[in-house]
mmCIF file of C-alpha atoms and ligand atoms in Angstrom:
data_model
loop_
_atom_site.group_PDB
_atom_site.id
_atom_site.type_symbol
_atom_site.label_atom_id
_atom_site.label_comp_id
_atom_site.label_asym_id
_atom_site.label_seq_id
_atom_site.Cartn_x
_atom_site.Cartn_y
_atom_site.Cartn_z
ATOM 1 C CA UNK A 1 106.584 156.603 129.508
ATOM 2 C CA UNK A 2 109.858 158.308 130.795
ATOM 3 C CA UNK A 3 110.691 161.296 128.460
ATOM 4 C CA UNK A 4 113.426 159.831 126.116
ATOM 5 C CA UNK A 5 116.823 160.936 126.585
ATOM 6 C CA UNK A 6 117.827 160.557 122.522
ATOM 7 C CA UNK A 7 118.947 163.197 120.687
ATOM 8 C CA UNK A 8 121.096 164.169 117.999
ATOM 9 C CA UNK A 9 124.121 165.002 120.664
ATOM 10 C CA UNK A 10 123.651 162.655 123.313
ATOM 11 C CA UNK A 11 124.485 159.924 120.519
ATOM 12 C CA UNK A 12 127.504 162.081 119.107
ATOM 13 C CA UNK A 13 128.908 162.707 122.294
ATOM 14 C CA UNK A 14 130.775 159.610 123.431
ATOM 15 C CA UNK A 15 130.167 157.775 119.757
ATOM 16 C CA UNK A 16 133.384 155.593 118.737
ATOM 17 C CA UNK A 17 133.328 155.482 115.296
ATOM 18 C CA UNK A 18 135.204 156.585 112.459
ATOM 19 C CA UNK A 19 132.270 157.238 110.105
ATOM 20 C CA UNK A 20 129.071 154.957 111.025
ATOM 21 C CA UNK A 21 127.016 157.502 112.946
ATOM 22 C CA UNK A 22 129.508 160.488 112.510
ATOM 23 C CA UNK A 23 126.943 162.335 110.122
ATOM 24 C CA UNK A 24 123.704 161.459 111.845
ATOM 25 C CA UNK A 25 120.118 163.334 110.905
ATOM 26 C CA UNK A 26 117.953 162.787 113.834
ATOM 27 C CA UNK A 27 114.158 162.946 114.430
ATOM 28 C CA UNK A 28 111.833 162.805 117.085
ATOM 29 C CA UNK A 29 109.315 161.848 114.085
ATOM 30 C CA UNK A 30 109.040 160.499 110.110
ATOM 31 C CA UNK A 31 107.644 158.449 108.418
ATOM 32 C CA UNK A 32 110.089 156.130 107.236
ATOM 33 C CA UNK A 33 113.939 156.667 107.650
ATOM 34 C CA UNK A 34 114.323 154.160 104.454
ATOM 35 C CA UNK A 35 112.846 157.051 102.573
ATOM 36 C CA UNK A 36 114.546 160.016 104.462
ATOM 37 C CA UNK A 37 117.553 158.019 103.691
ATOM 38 C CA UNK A 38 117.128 157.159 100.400
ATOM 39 C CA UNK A 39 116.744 160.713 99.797
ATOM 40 C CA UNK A 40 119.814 162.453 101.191
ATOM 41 C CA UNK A 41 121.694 158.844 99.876
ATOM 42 C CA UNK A 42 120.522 160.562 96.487
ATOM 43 C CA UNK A 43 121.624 163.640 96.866
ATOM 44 C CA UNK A 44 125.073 162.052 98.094
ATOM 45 C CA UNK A 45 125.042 161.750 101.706
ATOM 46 C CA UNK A 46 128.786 160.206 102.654
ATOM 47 C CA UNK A 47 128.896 156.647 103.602
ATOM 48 C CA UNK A 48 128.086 156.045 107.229
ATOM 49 C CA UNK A 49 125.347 158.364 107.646
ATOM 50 C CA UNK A 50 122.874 157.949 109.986
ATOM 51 C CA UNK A 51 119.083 158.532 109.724
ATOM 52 C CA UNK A 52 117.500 158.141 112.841
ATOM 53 C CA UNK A 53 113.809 158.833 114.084
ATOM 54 C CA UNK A 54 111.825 157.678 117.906
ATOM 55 C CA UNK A 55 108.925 156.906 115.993
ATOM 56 C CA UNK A 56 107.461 156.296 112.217
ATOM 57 C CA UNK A 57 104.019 156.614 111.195
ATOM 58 C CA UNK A 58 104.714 154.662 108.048
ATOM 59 C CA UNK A 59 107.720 152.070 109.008
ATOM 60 C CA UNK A 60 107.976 149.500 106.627
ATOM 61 C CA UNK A 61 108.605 145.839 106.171
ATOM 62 C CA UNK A 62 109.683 143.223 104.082
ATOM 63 C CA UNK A 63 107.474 142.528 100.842
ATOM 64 C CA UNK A 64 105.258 145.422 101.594
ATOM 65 C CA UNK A 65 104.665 144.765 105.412
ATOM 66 C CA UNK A 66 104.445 147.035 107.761
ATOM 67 C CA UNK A 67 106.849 148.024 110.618
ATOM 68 C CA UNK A 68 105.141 149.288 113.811
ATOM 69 C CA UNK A 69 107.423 151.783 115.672
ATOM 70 C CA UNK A 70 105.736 153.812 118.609
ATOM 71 C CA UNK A 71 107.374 155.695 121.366
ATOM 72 C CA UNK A 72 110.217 153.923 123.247
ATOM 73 C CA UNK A 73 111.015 151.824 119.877
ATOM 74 C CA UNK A 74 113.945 153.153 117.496
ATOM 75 C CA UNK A 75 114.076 152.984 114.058
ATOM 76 C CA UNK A 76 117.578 153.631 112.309
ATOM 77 C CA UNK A 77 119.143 153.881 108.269
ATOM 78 C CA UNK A 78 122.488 153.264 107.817
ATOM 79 C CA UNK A 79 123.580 154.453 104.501
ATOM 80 C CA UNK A 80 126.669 152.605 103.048
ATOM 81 C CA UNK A 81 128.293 152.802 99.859
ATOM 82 C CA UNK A 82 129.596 149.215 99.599
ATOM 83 C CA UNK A 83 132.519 148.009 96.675
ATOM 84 C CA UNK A 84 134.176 144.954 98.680
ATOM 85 C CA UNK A 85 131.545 143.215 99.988
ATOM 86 C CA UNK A 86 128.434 141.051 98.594
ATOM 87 C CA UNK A 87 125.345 142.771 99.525
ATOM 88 C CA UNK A 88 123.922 139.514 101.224
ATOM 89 C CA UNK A 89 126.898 139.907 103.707
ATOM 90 C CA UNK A 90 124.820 143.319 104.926
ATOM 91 C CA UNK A 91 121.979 141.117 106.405
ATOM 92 C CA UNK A 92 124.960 139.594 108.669
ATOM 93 C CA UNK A 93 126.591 142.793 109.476
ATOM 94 C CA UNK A 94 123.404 144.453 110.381
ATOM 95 C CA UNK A 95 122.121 141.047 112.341
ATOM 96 C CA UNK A 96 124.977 140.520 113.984
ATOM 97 C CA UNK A 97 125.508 143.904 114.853
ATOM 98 C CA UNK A 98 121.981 144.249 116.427
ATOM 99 C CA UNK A 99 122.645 140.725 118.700
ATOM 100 C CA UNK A 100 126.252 141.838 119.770
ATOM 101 C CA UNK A 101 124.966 145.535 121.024
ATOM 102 C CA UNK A 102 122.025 143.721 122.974
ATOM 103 C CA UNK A 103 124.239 141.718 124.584
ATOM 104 C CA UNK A 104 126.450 144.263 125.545
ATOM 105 C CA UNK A 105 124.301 146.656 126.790
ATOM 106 C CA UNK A 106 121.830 144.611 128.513
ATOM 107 C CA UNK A 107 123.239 140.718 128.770
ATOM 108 C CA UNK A 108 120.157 139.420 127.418
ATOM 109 C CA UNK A 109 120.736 136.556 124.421
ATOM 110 C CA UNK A 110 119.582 136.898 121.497
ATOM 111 C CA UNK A 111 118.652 134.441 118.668
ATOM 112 C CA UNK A 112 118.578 135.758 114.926
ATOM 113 C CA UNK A 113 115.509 133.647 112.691
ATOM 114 C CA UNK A 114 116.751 133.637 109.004
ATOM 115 C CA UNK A 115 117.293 135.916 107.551
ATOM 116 C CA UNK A 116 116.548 139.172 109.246
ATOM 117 C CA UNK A 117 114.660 138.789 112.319
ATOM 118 C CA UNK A 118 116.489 139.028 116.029
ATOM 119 C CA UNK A 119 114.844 136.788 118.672
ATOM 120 C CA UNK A 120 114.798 137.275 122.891
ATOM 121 C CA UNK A 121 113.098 133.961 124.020
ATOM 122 C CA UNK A 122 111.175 133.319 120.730
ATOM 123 C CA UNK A 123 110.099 136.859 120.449
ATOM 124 C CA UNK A 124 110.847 139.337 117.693
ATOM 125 C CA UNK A 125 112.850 142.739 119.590
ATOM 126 C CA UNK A 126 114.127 143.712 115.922
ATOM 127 C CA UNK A 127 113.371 143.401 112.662
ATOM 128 C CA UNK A 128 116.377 144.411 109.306
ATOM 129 C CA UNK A 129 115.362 145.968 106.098
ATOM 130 C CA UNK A 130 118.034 146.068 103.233
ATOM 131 C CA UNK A 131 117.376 148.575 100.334
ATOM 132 C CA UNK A 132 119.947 149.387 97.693
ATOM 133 C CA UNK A 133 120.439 151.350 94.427
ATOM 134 C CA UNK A 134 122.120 150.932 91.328
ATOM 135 C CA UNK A 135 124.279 153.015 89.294
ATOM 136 C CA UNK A 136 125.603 152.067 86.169
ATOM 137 C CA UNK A 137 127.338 148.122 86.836
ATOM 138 C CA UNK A 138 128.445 149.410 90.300
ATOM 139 C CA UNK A 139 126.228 149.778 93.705
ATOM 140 C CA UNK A 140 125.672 153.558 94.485
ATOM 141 C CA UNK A 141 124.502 152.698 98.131
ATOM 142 C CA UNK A 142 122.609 150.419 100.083
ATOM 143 C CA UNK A 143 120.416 151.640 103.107
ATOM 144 C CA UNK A 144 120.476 149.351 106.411
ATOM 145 C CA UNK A 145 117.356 150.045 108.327
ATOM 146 C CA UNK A 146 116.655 148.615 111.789
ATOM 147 C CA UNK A 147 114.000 148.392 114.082
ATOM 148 C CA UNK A 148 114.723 147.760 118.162
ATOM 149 C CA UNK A 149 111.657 147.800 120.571
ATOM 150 C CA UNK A 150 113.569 148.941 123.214
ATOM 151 C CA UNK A 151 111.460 150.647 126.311
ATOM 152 C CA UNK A 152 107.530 150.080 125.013
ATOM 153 C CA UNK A 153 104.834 146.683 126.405
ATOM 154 C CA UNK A 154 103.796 145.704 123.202
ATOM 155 C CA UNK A 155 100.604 143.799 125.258
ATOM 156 C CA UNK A 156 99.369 147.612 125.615
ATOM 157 C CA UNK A 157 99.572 148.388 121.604
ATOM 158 C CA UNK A 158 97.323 146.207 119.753
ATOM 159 C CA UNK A 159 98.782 147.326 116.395
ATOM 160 C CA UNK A 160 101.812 145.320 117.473
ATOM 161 C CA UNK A 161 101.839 141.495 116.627
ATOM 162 C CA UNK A 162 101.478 139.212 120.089
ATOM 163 C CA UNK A 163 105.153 137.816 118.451
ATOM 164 C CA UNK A 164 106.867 140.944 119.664
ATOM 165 C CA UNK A 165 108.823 141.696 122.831
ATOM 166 C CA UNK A 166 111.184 144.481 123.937
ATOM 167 C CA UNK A 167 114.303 145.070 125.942
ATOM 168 C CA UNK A 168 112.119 146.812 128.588
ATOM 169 C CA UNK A 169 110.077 143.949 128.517
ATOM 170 C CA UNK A 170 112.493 141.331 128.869
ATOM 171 C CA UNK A 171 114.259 142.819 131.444
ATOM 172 C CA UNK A 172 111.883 144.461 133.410
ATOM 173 C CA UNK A 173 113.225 147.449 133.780
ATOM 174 C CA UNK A 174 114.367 150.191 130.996
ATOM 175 C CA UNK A 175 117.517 150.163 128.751
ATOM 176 C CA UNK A 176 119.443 153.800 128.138
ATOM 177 C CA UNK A 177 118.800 153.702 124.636
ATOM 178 C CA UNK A 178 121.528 156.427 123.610
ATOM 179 C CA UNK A 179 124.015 153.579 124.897
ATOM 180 C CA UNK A 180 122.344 151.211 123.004
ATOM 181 C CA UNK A 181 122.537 153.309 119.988
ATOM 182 C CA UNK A 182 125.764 153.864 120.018
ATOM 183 C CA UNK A 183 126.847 150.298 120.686
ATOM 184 C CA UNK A 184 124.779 149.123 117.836
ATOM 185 C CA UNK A 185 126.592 151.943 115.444
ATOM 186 C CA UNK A 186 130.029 150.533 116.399
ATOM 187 C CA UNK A 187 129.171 146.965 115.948
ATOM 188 C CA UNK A 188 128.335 147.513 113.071
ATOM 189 C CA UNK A 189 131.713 149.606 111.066
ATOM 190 C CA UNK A 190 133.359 146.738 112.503
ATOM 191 C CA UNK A 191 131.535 143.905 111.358
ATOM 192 C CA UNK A 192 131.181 145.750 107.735
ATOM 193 C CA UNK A 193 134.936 146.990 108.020
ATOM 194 C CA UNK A 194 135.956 143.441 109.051
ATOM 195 C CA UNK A 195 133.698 141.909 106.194
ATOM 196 C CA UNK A 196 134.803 144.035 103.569
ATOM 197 C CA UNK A 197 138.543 143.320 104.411
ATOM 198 C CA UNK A 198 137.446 139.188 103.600
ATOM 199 C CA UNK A 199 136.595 137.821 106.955
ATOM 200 C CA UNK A 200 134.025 135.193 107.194
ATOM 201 C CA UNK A 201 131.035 135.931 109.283
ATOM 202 C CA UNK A 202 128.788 133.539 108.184
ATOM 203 C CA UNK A 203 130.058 131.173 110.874
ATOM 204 C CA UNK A 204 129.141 133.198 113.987
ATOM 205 C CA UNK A 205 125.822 134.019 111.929
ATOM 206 C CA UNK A 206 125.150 130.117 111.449
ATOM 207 C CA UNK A 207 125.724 129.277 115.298
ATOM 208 C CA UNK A 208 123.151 131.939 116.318
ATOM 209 C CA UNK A 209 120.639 131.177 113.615
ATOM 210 C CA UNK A 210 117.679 129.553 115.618
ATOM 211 C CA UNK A 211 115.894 128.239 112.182
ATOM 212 C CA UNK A 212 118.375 125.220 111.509
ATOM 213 C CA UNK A 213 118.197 121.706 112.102
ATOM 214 C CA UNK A 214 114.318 122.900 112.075
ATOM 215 C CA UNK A 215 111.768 121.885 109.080
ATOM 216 C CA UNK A 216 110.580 125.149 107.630
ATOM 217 C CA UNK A 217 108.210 126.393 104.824
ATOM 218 C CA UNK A 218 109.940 128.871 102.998
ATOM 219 C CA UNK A 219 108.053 131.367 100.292
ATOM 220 C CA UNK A 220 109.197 133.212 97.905
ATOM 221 C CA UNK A 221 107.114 134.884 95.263
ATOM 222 C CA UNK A 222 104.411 132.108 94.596
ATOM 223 C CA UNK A 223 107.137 129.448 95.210
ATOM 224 C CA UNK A 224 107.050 127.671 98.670
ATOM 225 C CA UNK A 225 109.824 124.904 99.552
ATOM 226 C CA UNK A 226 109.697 122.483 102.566
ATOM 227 C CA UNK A 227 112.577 120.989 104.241
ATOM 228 C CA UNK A 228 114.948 120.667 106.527
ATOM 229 C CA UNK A 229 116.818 123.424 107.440
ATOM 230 C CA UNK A 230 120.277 122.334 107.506
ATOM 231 C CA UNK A 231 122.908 125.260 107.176
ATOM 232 C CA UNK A 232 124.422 128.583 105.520
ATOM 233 C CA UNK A 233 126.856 129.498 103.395
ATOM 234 C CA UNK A 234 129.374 131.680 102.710
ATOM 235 C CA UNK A 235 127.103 134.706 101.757
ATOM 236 C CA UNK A 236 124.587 133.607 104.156
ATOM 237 C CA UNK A 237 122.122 132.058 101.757
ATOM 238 C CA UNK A 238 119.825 129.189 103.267
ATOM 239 C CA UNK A 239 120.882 125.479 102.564
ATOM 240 C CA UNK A 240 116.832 123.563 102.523
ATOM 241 C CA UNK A 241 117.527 119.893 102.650
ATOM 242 C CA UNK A 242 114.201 118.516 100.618
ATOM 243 C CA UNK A 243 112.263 115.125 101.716
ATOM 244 C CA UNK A 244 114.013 113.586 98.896
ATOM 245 C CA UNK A 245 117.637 114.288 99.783
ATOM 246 C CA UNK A 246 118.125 117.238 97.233
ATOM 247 C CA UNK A 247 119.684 120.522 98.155
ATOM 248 C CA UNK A 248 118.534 123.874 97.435
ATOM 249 C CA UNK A 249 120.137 127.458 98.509
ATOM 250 C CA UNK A 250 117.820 130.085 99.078
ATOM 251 C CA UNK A 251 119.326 133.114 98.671
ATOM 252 C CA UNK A 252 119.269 135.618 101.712
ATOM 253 C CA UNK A 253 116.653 138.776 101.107
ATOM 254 C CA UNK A 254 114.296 137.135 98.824
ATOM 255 C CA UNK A 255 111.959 135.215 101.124
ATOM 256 C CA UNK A 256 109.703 134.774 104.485
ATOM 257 C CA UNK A 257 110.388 131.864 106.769
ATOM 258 C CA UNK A 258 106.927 130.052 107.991
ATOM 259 C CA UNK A 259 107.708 127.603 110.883
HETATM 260 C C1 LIG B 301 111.185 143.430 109.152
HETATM 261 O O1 LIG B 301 110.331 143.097 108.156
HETATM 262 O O2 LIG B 301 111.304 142.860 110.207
HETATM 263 C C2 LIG B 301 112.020 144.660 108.829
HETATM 264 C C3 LIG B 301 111.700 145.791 109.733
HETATM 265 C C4 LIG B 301 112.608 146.960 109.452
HETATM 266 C C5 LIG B 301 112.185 148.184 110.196
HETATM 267 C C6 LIG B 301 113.168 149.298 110.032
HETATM 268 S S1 LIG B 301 112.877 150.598 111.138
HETATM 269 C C7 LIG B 301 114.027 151.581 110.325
HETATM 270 C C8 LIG B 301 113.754 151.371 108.866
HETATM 271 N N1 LIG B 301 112.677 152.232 108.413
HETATM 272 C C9 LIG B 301 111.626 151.513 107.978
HETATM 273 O O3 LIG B 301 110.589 152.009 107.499
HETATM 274 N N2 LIG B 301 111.893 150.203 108.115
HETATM 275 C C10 LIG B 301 113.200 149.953 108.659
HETATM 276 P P1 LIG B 301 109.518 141.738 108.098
HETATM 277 O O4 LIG B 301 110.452 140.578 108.270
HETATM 278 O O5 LIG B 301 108.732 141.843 106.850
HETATM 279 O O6 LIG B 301 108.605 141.779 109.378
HETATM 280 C C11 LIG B 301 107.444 142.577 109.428
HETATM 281 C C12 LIG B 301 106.511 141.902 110.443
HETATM 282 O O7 LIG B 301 107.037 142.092 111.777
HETATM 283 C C13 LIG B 301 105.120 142.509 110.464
HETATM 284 O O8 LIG B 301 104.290 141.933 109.497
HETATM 285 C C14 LIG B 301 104.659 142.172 111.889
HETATM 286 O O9 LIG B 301 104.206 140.842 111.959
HETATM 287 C C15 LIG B 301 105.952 142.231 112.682
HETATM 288 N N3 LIG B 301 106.117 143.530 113.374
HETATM 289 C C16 LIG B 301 105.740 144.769 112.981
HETATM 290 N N4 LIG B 301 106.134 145.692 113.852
HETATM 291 C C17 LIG B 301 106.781 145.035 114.831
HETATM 292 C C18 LIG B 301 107.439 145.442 116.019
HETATM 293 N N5 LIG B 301 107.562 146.723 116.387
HETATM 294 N N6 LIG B 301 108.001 144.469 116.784
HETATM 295 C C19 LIG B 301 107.961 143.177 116.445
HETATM 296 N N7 LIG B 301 107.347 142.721 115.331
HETATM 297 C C20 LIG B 301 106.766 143.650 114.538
#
């Protein structure tokens, strides 16, 4: 393992953003950033900041799963303070952020599996974890968190699922990740700036969603649907055709996707 070249300045120096990143709490270790963020979110960290750690010891999931992050992965919270924009859009700001800073930085392609997973060649590189908080009738702030394998062979750490792949691992060679950092921090205050000023996304989201035109088994709660896969909609909610021709929208966020 080559000794990592992140750090709280490399990813300020050179960052191109007007507030996404510009406060940005770095550390080599912790156990979740959701939490770190959540915290300093409480205690009214400005929108944009930026919790960022090189590894987790208790990275989470989706519906209590767990989020492996070892050396050579990165785990990021964003912390945004949302009024304009549905908080469904978020899963296709952060999504699409994460596929449009691979690309850039390394020219692999990228697939995103509804709703929150982002796909090299079938393989899970990054996972999304949306987490907001209420106050009064208005949102107080919503944390992104992502998680990018970057430079790490998942075959050598069993704890990671034989699903997952990483840039290093796709490429064959390593991927600066303060570049990649940056990149992904930029993509995403524009695709929030340019979703909260009313532009569609959903469309670019759709094309690179690898789960339509499949038949999937979706489950939420104790409630599982089967169908056909067949588009999105505006706010990015799943549109399950059923066997018998009915239609039912399954909103973003609240489920897991079985092929
Ligand atoms: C996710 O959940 O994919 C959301 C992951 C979000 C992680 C970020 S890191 C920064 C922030 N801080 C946190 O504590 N979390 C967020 P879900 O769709 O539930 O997928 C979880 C599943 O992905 C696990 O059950 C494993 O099967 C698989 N998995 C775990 N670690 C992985 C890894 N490093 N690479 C690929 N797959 C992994």
């Amino acid at each position: 393992m080559v000794r990592s070249e992140l750090s709280q300045a490399s990813i300020l120096k050179g960052l191109r953003t007007g507030f996404v990143g510009q406060s940005l709490l770095y550390y080599p270790t912790l156990n979740s950033t959701m939490d770190t963020a959540r915290q300093v979110a409480r205690e009214g960290a400005a929108e944009g900041t930026v919790v960022l750690a090189e590894q987790q010891t208790g990275g989470r999931g989706r519906l209590g799963r767990r989020w492996i992050s070892p050396p050579g992965s990165v785990s990021l919270s964003i912390i945004l303070r949302p009024t304009l924009i549905p908080l469904t859009h978020l899963i296709m700001v952060a999504s699409l952020a994460v596929t449009h800073s691979i690309e850039t930085v390394t020219s692999l392609s990228t697939q995103i599996k509804w709703p929150n997973d982002i796909l090299i060649r079938g393989k899970k590189v990054a996972g999304i974890l949306t987490e907001g908080e209420l106050r009064g009738n208005g949102v107080d702030f919503v944390i992104i968190g992502i998680g990018l394998n970057i430079n790490l062979d998942p075959a050598t750490l069993p704890q990671i699922p034989a699903t997952a792949t990483s840039l290093s691992q796709e490429l064959r060679r390593e991927v600066p990740p303060t570049r990649l950092v940056q990149c992904l921090l930029s993509e995403t205050e524009k695709l929030y700036l340019a979703a909260s000023g009313g532009e569609p996304l959903h469309q670019e989201w759709q094309q690179r969603l690898e789960t339509l035109g499949k038949r999937v088994r979706v489950k939420f709660g104790k409630t599982v649907e089967v169908g056909y896969a067949e588009s999105v909609d505006s706010d990015g909610s799943l549109l399950l055709r059923h066997p018998d021709g009915t239609l039912v929208r399954i909103v973003a966020g609240d489920i897991t996707l079985h092929d």
